[in-house]
PDB file of C-alpha atoms and ligand atoms in Angstrom:
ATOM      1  CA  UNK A 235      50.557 -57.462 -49.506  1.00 64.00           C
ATOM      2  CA  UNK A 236      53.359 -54.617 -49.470  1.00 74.00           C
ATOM      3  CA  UNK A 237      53.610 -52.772 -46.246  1.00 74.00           C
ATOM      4  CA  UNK A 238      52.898 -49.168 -48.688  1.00 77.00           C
ATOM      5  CA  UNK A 239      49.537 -50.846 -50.058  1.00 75.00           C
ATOM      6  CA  UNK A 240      48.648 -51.459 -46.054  1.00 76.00           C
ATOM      7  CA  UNK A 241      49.432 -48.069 -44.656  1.00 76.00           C
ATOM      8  CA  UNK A 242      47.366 -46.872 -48.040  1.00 75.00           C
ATOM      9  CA  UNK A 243      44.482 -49.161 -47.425  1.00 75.00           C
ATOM     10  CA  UNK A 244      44.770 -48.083 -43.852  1.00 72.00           C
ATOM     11  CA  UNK A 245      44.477 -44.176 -44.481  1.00 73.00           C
ATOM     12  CA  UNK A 246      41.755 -44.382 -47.075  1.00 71.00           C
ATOM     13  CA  UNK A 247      39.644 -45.870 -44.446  1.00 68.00           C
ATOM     14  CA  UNK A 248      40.314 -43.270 -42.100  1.00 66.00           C
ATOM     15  CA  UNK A 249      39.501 -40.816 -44.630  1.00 61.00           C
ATOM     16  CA  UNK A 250      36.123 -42.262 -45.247  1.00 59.00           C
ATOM     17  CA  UNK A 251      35.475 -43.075 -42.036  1.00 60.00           C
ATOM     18  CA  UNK A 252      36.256 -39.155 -40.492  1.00 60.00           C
ATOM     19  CA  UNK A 253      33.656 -38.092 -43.356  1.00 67.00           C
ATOM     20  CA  UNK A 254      30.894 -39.832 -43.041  1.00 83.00           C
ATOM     21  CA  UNK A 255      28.147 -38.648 -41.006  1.00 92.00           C
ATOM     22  CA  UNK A 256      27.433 -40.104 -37.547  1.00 96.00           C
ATOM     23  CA  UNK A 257      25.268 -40.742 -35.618  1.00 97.00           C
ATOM     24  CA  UNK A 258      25.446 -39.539 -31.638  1.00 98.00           C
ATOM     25  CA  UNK A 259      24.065 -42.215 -29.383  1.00 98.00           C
ATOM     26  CA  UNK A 260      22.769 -40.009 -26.457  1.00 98.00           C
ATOM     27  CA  UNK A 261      21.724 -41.918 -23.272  1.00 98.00           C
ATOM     28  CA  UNK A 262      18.721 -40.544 -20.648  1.00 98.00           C
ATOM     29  CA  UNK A 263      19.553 -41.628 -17.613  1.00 98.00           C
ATOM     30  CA  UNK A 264      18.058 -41.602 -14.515  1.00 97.00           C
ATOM     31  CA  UNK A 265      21.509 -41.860 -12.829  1.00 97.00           C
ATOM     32  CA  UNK A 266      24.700 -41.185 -14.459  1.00 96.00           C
ATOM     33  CA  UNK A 267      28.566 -40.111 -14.453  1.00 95.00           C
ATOM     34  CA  UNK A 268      27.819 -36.844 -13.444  1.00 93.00           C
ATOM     35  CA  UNK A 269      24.849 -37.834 -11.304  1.00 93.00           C
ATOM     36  CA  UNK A 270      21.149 -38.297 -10.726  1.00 96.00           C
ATOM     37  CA  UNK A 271      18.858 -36.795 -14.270  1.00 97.00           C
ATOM     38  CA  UNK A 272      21.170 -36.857 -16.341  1.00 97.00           C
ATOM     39  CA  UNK A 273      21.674 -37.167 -20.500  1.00 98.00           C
ATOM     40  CA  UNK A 274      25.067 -39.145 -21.296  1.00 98.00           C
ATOM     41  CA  UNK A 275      26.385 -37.605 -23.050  1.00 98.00           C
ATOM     42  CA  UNK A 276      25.054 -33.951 -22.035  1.00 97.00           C
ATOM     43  CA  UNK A 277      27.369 -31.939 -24.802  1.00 97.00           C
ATOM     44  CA  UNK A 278      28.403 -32.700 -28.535  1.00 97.00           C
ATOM     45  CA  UNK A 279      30.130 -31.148 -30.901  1.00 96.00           C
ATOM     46  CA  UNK A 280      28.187 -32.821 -33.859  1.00 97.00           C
ATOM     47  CA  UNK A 281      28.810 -31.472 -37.732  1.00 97.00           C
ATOM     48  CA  UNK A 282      25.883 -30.740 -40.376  1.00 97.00           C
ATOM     49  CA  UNK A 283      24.621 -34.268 -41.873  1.00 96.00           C
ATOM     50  CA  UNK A 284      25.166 -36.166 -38.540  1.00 97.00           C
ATOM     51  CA  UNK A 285      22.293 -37.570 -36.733  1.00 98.00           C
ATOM     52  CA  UNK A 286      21.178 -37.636 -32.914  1.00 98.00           C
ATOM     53  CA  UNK A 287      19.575 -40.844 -31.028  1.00 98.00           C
ATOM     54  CA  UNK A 288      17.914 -40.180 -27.752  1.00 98.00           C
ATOM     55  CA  UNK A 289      17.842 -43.387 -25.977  1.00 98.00           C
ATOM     56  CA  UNK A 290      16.059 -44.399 -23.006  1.00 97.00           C
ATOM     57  CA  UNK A 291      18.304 -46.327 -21.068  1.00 97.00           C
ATOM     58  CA  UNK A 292      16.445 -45.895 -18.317  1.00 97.00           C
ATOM     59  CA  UNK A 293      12.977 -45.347 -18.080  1.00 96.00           C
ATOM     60  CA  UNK A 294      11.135 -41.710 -17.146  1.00 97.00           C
ATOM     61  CA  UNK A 295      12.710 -39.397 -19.826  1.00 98.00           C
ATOM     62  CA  UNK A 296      11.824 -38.174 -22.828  1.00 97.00           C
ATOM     63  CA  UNK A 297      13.516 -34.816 -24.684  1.00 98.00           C
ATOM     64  CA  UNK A 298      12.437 -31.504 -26.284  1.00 98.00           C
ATOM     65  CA  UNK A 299      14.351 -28.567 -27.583  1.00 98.00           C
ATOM     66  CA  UNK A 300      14.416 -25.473 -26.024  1.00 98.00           C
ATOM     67  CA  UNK A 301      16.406 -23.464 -28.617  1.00 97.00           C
ATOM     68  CA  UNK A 302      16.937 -24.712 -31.731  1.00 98.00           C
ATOM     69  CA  UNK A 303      20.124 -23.661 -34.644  1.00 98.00           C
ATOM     70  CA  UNK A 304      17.929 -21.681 -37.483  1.00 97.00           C
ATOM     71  CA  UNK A 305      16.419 -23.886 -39.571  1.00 97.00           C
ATOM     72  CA  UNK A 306      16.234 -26.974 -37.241  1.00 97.00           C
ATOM     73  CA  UNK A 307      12.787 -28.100 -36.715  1.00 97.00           C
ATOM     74  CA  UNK A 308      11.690 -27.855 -32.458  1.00 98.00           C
ATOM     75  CA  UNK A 309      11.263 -31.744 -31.445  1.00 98.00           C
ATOM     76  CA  UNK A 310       9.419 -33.487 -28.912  1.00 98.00           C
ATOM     77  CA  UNK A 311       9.736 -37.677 -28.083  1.00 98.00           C
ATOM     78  CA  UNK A 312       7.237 -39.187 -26.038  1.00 98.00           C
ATOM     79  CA  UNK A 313       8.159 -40.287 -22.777  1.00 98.00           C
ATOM     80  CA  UNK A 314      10.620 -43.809 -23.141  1.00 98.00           C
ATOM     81  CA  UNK A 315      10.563 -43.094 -26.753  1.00 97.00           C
ATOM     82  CA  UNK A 316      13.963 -43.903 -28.670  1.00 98.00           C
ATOM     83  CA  UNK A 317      13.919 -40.395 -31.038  1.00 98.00           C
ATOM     84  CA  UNK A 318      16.245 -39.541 -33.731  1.00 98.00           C
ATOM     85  CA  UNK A 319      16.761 -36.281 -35.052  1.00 98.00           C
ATOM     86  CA  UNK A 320      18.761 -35.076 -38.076  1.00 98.00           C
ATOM     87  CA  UNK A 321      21.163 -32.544 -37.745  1.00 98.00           C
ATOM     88  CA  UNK A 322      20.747 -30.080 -41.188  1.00 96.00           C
ATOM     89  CA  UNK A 323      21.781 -26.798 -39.796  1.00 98.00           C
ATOM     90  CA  UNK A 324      24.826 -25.290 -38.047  1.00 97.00           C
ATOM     91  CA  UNK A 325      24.572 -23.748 -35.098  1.00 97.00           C
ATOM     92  CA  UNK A 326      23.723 -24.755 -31.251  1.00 97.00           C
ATOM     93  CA  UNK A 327      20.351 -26.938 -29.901  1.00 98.00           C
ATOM     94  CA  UNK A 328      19.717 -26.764 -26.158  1.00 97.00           C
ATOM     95  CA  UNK A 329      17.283 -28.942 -25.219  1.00 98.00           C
ATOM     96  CA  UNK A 330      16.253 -30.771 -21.700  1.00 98.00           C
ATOM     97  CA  UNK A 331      13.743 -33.728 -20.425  1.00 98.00           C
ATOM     98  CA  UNK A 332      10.079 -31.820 -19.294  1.00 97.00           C
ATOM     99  CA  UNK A 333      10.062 -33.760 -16.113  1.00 97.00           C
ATOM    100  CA  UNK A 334      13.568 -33.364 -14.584  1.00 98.00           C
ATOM    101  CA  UNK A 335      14.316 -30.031 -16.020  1.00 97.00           C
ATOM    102  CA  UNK A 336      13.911 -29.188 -12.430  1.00 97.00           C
ATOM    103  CA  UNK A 337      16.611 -31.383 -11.837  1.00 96.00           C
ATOM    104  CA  UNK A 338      19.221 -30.208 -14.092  1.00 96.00           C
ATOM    105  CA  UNK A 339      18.460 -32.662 -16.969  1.00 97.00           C
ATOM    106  CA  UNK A 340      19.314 -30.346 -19.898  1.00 97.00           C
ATOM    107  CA  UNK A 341      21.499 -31.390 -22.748  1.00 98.00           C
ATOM    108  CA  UNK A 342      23.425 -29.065 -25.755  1.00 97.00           C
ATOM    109  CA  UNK A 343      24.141 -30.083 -29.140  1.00 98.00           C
ATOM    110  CA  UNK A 344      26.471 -27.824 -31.375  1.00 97.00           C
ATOM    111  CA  UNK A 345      26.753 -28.451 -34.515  1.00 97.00           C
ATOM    112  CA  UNK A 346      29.831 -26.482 -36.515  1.00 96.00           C
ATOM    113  CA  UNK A 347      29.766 -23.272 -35.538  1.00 96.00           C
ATOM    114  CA  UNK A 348      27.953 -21.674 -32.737  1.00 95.00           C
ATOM    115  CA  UNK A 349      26.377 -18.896 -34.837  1.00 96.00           C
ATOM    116  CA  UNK A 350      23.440 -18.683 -32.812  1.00 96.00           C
ATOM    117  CA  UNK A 351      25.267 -18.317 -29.280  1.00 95.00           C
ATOM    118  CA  UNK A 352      23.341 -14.627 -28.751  1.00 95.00           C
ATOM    119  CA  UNK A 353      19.979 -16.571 -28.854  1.00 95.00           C
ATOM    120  CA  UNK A 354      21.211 -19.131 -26.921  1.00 95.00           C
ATOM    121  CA  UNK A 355      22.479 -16.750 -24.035  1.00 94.00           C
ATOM    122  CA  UNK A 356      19.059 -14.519 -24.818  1.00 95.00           C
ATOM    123  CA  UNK A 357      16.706 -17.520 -24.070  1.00 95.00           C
ATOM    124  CA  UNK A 358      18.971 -19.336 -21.770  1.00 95.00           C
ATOM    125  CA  UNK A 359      18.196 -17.519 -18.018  1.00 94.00           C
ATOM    126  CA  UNK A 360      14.435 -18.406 -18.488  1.00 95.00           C
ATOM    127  CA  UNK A 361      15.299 -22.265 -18.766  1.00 96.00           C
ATOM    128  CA  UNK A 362      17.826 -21.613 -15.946  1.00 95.00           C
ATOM    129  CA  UNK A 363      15.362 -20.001 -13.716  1.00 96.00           C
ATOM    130  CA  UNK A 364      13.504 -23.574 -13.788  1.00 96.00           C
ATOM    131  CA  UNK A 365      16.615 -25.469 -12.782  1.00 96.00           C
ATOM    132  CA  UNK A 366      16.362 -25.839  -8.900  1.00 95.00           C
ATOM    133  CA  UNK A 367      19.137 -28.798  -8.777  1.00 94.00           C
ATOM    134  CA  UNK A 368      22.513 -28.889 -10.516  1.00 90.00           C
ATOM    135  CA  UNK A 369      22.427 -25.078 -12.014  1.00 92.00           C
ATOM    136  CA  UNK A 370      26.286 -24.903 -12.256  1.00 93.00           C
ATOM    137  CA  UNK A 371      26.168 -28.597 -13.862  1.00 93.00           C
ATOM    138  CA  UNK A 372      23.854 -26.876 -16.797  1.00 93.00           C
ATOM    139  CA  UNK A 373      26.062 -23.661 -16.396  1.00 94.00           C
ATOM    140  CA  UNK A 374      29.009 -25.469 -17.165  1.00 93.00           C
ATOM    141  CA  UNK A 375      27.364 -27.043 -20.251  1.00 91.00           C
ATOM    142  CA  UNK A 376      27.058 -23.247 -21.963  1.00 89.00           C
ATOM    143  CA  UNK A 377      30.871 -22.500 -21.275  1.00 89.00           C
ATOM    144  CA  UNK A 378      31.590 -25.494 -23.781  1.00 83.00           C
ATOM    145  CA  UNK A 379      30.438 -23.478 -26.573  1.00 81.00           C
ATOM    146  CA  UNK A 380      33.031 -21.849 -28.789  1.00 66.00           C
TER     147      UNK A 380
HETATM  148 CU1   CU B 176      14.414 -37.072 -17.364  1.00 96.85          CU
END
């Protein structure tokens, strides 16, 4: 095969594969890089079409959204449910596991732009006020957003 139809070969398949959607593999964990409570991991940068997987790795967890981009349905998995959600909307998800919120276990999901950072900084000292472990862990999840 000539070395030009290789490097062509080679680039249409990184073409295809940068455009097709993906899907995030997000891990609950009960103990992780960053510690105890933890999803892994806690921040994407996900675009419009791509897909989330909430999987329990470990058992105990399950996720729900606190804010939501607009448009993007509110979602709730059962406890050591795997969950999938599509992501059809631009804009930022913050979300966090019912049990260990307490703990720090919250999780943000931006997908394209963050167009809805003013809700997101709105609604976000009312989830913070619940976090009695870890604040500056979430805290430092919000300064990702940009
Ligand atoms: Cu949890």
């Amino acid at each position: 095969m000539p070395f030009k139809f290789v490097l062509m070969t080679l680039w249409a398949l990184t073409v295809s594969l940068n455009t097709q959607a993906k899907d995030w593999q997000i891990k609950m964990l009960s103990y992780g890089e960053k510690g105890p409570m933890v999803f892994e991991p806690d921040f994407i940068q996900a675009q419009v079409g791509d897909t989330v997987t909430f999987v329990p790795t470990q058992s105990g967890h399950h996720v729900k959204s606190y804010v939501t981009a607009d448009g993007q349905d509110a979602w709730s998995s059962k406890l050591n449910e795997t969950y999938q959600i599509s992501l059809d909307h631009e804009g930022i998800n913050l979300y966090y596991c019912p049990p260990h919120l307490m703990m720090g276990m919250v999780g943000v999901i931006q997908v394209g732009n963050p167009i809805n950072k003013a809700a997101v900084d709105a609604k976000y000292p009312s989830l913070r006020a619940k976090v009695a472990l870890h604040p500056e862990r979430v805290d430092a999840l919000l300064k990702n957003l940009e």
